[in-house]
């Protein structure tokens, strides 16, 4: 992303609200993105940032988390980058659907599935030095009004 | 910030939650649910009408509360969902787990909801 907004936040939960506000405000500048899609993006980015904060907390890391927001052509891209220990995203869907017996005993496991549903694209690159989650939401072109007839 | 106030409707204890429910504020709600269950109030409604935002941490806390209430023969239900929150409930499957109640209706009409 060559243009856009970059936030560097302390890995603390009290900054989540700020991240959400910035992302929602920036996305709202594009009038073609409906409120529902803005809400979807806001939630997806919040989930990614929450995971990043947890990753730093697990390490006891004081490093900052980076959130990059960019609008290019027909897509909004948001990257959330942490410096945690990384994880294998393919192993995270093991909690199973809520209809499975015993699933209610586990409160977690919704974050990444939610991101996958809410974003139009998601890429997770995770390695020993940290994780970058890239979320993409497509911006629909504005609907053209039919020409008025005389 | 999360604001929580309390009222009763028949046997139901209604927790009116205001603000944003996430990793930072969620523990407040969990603590409040635990406090009620520990006090013997096993029928709980979470009023989400004035919630501006809820994430997976918040959803997890609702699930934990539901499990806790049901383990004592009670239930935890939700009220006041926005359209977006209804969508999130449906996407995650929570729409099939939580009974929704209308706080504008008499509690006697909630009893048979399963």
Short mmCIF file of C-alpha atoms in Angstrom, two decimals:
data_model
loop_
_atom_site.label_atom_id
_atom_site.label_comp_id
_atom_site.label_asym_id
_atom_site.label_seq_id
_atom_site.Cartn_x
_atom_site.Cartn_y
_atom_site.Cartn_z
CA UNK A 1 0.00 0.00 0.00
CA UNK A 2 1.67 3.18 -1.15
CA UNK A 3 -0.86 5.62 0.27
CA UNK A 4 -3.10 5.56 3.27
CA UNK A 5 -2.94 5.68 7.04
CA UNK A 6 -0.52 3.94 9.36
CA UNK A 7 -1.18 3.49 13.06
CA UNK A 8 1.35 2.19 15.52
CA UNK A 9 -0.30 1.33 18.81
CA UNK A 10 0.85 -0.09 22.11
CA UNK A 11 -0.29 -3.71 22.43
CA UNK A 12 -3.05 -2.84 24.88
CA UNK A 13 -6.77 -3.53 24.69
CA UNK A 14 -7.68 0.08 25.42
CA UNK A 15 -6.36 1.04 21.98
CA UNK A 16 -8.82 -1.22 20.14
CA UNK A 17 -11.49 1.43 20.20
CA UNK A 18 -9.12 3.93 18.59
CA UNK A 19 -8.22 1.50 15.81
CA UNK A 20 -11.88 0.82 15.10
CA UNK A 21 -12.71 4.52 15.03
CA UNK A 22 -9.88 5.35 12.61
CA UNK A 23 -10.70 2.47 10.24
CA UNK A 24 -14.43 3.19 10.24
CA UNK A 25 -13.87 6.92 9.70
CA UNK A 26 -11.41 6.33 6.87
CA UNK A 27 -13.70 3.79 5.20
CA UNK A 28 -16.63 6.18 5.59
CA UNK A 29 -14.84 8.75 3.44
CA UNK A 30 -15.61 6.54 0.47
CA UNK A 31 -19.29 7.19 -0.07
CA UNK A 32 -19.76 4.07 -2.16
CA UNK A 33 -19.06 1.77 0.81
CA UNK A 34 -22.30 1.10 2.66
CA UNK A 35 -22.63 1.22 6.44
CA UNK A 36 -22.97 -2.55 6.64
CA UNK A 37 -19.65 -3.10 4.87
CA UNK A 38 -17.99 -0.50 7.10
CA UNK A 39 -19.27 -2.42 10.13
CA UNK A 40 -17.93 -5.65 8.65
CA UNK A 41 -14.51 -4.09 8.10
CA UNK A 42 -14.51 -2.52 11.57
CA UNK A 43 -15.21 -5.88 13.21
CA UNK A 44 -12.70 -7.79 11.06
CA UNK A 45 -9.91 -5.29 11.80
CA UNK A 46 -10.77 -5.33 15.49
CA UNK A 47 -10.50 -9.13 15.54
CA UNK A 48 -7.11 -9.05 13.84
CA UNK A 49 -5.86 -6.36 16.23
CA UNK A 50 -7.18 -8.29 19.24
CA UNK A 51 -5.24 -11.35 18.12
CA UNK A 52 -2.13 -9.21 17.70
CA UNK A 53 -2.50 -7.77 21.20
CA UNK A 54 -2.88 -11.29 22.60
CA UNK A 55 0.22 -12.42 20.72
CA UNK A 56 2.28 -9.65 22.30
CA UNK A 57 0.79 -10.28 25.73
CA UNK A 58 1.75 -13.96 25.49
CA UNK A 59 5.33 -12.90 24.84
CA UNK A 60 5.36 -10.04 27.32
CA UNK A 61 6.43 -7.87 24.39
CA UNK A 62 6.40 -4.06 24.60
CA UNK A 63 6.70 -3.69 20.84
CA UNK A 64 4.02 -1.82 18.98
CA UNK A 65 1.44 -3.24 16.63
CA UNK A 66 1.18 -1.69 13.17
CA UNK A 67 -2.10 -1.17 11.35
CA UNK A 68 -1.92 0.05 7.76
CA UNK A 69 -5.04 1.25 5.98
CA UNK A 70 -5.09 1.89 2.27
CA UNK A 71 -7.60 2.50 -0.48
CA UNK A 72 -6.53 1.50 -3.95
CA UNK A 73 -8.89 1.50 -6.90
CA UNK A 74 -11.78 -0.71 -5.91
CA UNK A 75 -10.43 -2.19 -2.70
CA UNK A 76 -9.70 -1.24 0.87
CA UNK A 77 -6.74 -3.08 2.31
CA UNK A 78 -5.94 -3.22 5.99
CA UNK A 79 -2.84 -4.92 7.32
CA UNK A 80 -2.34 -5.75 10.98
CA UNK A 81 1.22 -6.67 11.83
CA UNK A 82 2.46 -8.01 15.13
CA UNK A 83 5.75 -9.32 16.48
CA UNK A 84 4.40 -12.36 18.29
CA UNK A 85 5.61 -15.91 17.95
CA UNK A 86 3.34 -16.71 15.00
CA UNK A 87 0.92 -19.58 14.56
CA UNK A 88 -0.40 -21.97 11.96
CA UNK A 89 -3.70 -20.48 10.76
CA UNK A 90 -4.79 -23.84 9.35
CA UNK A 91 -5.02 -25.33 12.83
CA UNK A 92 -7.33 -22.69 14.28
CA UNK A 93 -10.71 -23.92 13.07
CA UNK A 94 -10.68 -26.94 15.35
CA UNK A 95 -13.26 -25.52 17.77
CA UNK A 96 -16.05 -26.71 15.46
CA UNK A 97 -19.58 -25.42 15.00
CA UNK A 98 -21.68 -24.36 17.95
CA UNK A 99 -24.09 -27.20 17.33
CA UNK A 100 -21.45 -29.76 18.31
CA UNK A 101 -21.79 -31.24 21.80
CA UNK A 102 -19.35 -29.60 24.17
CA UNK A 103 -18.68 -26.60 21.92
CA UNK A 104 -20.30 -24.27 24.46
CA UNK A 105 -17.56 -25.18 26.89
CA UNK A 106 -15.11 -23.19 24.82
CA UNK A 107 -15.60 -19.42 24.62
CA UNK A 108 -13.00 -18.72 21.95
CA UNK A 109 -12.47 -19.66 18.34
CA UNK A 110 -14.71 -17.11 16.66
CA UNK A 111 -12.15 -14.47 15.66
CA UNK A 112 -10.53 -15.93 12.56
CA UNK A 113 -13.73 -17.54 11.22
CA UNK A 114 -15.42 -14.14 11.58
CA UNK A 115 -12.60 -12.41 9.70
CA UNK A 116 -12.86 -14.98 6.92
CA UNK A 117 -16.59 -14.34 6.60
CA UNK A 118 -16.57 -10.55 6.91
CA UNK A 119 -13.68 -9.69 4.62
CA UNK A 120 -13.76 -10.27 0.87
CA UNK A 121 -10.17 -11.51 1.03
CA UNK A 122 -7.93 -12.47 3.91
CA UNK A 123 -4.28 -13.46 3.87
CA UNK A 124 -2.44 -14.55 6.98
CA UNK A 125 1.31 -14.68 6.89
CA UNK A 126 2.71 -16.04 10.10
CA UNK A 127 6.28 -16.88 10.98
CA UNK A 128 8.51 -17.02 14.04
CA UNK A 129 9.05 -13.24 13.96
CA UNK A 130 5.37 -12.37 13.87
CA UNK A 131 2.11 -12.37 11.96
CA UNK A 132 0.66 -10.12 9.30
CA UNK A 133 -3.05 -10.32 8.57
CA UNK A 134 -4.20 -8.63 5.38
CA UNK A 135 -7.90 -7.91 5.08
CA UNK A 136 -9.48 -6.70 1.86
CA UNK A 137 -12.95 -5.30 1.33
CA UNK A 138 -14.09 -4.48 -2.18
CA UNK A 139 -15.57 -1.07 -2.80
CA UNK A 140 -18.49 -1.32 -5.17
CA UNK A 141 -18.53 1.28 -7.89
CA UNK A 142 -21.23 3.89 -7.33
CA UNK A 143 -24.56 2.98 -8.85
CA UNK A 144 -25.22 5.06 -11.90
CA UNK A 145 -28.61 6.66 -12.04
CA UNK A 146 -30.46 6.06 -15.27
CA UNK A 147 -30.65 9.15 -17.45
CA UNK A 148 -33.76 11.14 -16.80
CA UNK A 149 -36.20 11.09 -19.64
CA UNK A 150 -37.92 14.24 -20.75
CA UNK B 1 -15.85 1.96 28.59
CA UNK B 2 -18.70 -0.35 29.35
CA UNK B 3 -21.72 0.63 31.38
CA UNK B 4 -23.86 -2.03 33.00
CA UNK B 5 -27.13 -1.42 34.80
CA UNK B 6 -29.54 -3.94 36.20
CA UNK B 7 -33.28 -4.40 36.37
CA UNK B 8 -35.63 -7.29 37.01
CA UNK B 9 -38.55 -8.57 34.95
CA UNK B 10 -40.32 -11.33 36.82
CA UNK B 11 -37.75 -14.03 37.52
CA UNK B 12 -35.40 -12.54 34.94
CA UNK B 13 -32.43 -10.37 35.79
CA UNK B 14 -31.78 -7.97 32.95
CA UNK B 15 -28.29 -6.60 32.46
CA UNK B 16 -28.43 -3.47 30.30
CA UNK B 17 -25.05 -3.11 28.66
CA UNK B 18 -23.87 0.17 27.14
CA UNK B 19 -20.79 0.94 25.09
CA UNK B 20 -18.33 -1.31 23.28
CA UNK B 21 -17.89 -4.93 24.26
CA UNK B 22 -14.44 -6.22 23.41
CA UNK B 23 -11.27 -7.71 24.86
CA UNK B 24 -10.78 -4.65 27.06
CA UNK B 25 -14.27 -4.25 28.45
CA UNK B 26 -15.56 -7.84 28.26
CA UNK B 27 -14.22 -8.91 31.66
CA UNK B 28 -16.60 -6.40 33.29
CA UNK B 29 -19.60 -8.20 31.81
CA UNK B 30 -18.21 -11.64 32.65
CA UNK B 31 -17.70 -10.53 36.24
CA UNK B 32 -21.25 -9.19 36.43
CA UNK B 33 -22.74 -12.42 35.05
CA UNK B 34 -20.68 -14.48 37.50
CA UNK B 35 -21.81 -12.23 40.34
CA UNK B 36 -25.47 -12.80 39.49
CA UNK B 37 -25.14 -16.55 39.07
CA UNK B 38 -23.20 -16.81 42.32
CA UNK B 39 -26.03 -14.90 44.01
CA UNK B 40 -28.52 -17.48 42.73
CA UNK B 41 -29.90 -15.51 39.80
CA UNK B 42 -29.87 -18.11 37.06
CA UNK B 43 -32.28 -16.44 34.61
CA UNK B 44 -30.44 -13.63 32.88
CA UNK B 45 -31.18 -11.40 29.91
CA UNK B 46 -28.40 -9.38 28.33
CA UNK B 47 -29.87 -6.22 26.83
CA UNK B 48 -27.62 -5.23 23.93
CA UNK B 49 -29.73 -2.34 22.66
CA UNK B 50 -27.13 0.26 23.59
CA UNK B 51 -24.10 -1.75 22.52
CA UNK B 52 -22.17 0.05 19.78
CA UNK B 53 -19.82 -2.83 19.08
CA UNK B 54 -19.29 -6.44 20.04
CA UNK B 55 -16.47 -8.71 18.96
CA UNK B 56 -15.63 -12.39 19.32
CA UNK B 57 -14.45 -11.84 22.90
CA UNK B 58 -17.88 -10.45 23.75
CA UNK B 59 -19.60 -13.34 22.01
CA UNK B 60 -17.45 -15.75 23.99
CA UNK B 61 -18.49 -14.10 27.22
CA UNK B 62 -22.15 -14.51 26.29
CA UNK B 63 -21.51 -18.20 25.61
CA UNK B 64 -19.73 -18.58 28.93
CA UNK B 65 -22.66 -16.93 30.67
CA UNK B 66 -25.13 -19.18 28.89
CA UNK B 67 -23.23 -22.29 29.95
CA UNK B 68 -22.98 -21.02 33.52
CA UNK B 69 -26.70 -20.21 33.75
CA UNK B 70 -27.80 -23.50 32.18
CA UNK B 71 -25.57 -25.50 34.47
CA UNK B 72 -27.80 -24.24 37.30
CA UNK B 73 -31.05 -24.94 35.48
CA UNK B 74 -31.44 -21.38 34.26
CA UNK B 75 -30.87 -19.66 30.96
CA UNK B 76 -29.23 -16.61 29.43
CA UNK B 77 -31.05 -14.79 26.67
CA UNK B 78 -30.33 -11.70 24.60
CA UNK B 79 -32.39 -8.68 23.70
CA UNK B 80 -32.07 -5.51 21.65
CA UNK B 81 -29.85 -6.80 18.83
CA UNK B 82 -29.06 -4.36 16.04
CA UNK B 83 -29.28 -5.57 12.44
CA UNK B 84 -25.49 -5.91 12.29
CA UNK B 85 -25.38 -7.86 15.53
CA UNK B 86 -28.13 -10.15 14.26
CA UNK B 87 -25.96 -10.75 11.22
CA UNK B 88 -22.96 -11.58 13.42
CA UNK B 89 -25.11 -13.97 15.49
CA UNK B 90 -26.26 -15.70 12.33
CA UNK B 91 -22.78 -15.88 10.80
CA UNK B 92 -21.31 -17.47 13.91
CA UNK B 93 -24.22 -19.82 14.56
CA UNK B 94 -25.09 -18.02 17.80
CA UNK B 95 -28.51 -17.26 16.37
CA UNK B 96 -29.34 -20.93 16.95
CA UNK B 97 -27.91 -20.96 20.45
CA UNK B 98 -29.39 -17.90 22.13
CA UNK B 99 -33.09 -17.29 22.51
CA UNK B 100 -33.93 -13.66 21.81
CA UNK B 101 -36.51 -11.83 23.86
CA UNK B 102 -38.38 -8.59 23.35
CA UNK B 103 -38.11 -6.43 26.45
CA UNK B 104 -41.21 -4.60 25.29
CA UNK B 105 -43.21 -7.77 25.84
CA UNK B 106 -44.27 -9.30 29.15
CA UNK B 107 -41.79 -11.87 30.53
CA UNK B 108 -44.58 -14.47 30.57
CA UNK B 109 -44.32 -14.54 26.78
CA UNK B 110 -40.59 -15.39 27.01
CA UNK B 111 -40.98 -18.50 29.09
CA UNK B 112 -41.75 -20.91 26.28
CA UNK B 113 -39.00 -19.72 24.00
CA UNK B 114 -36.54 -22.48 23.25
#
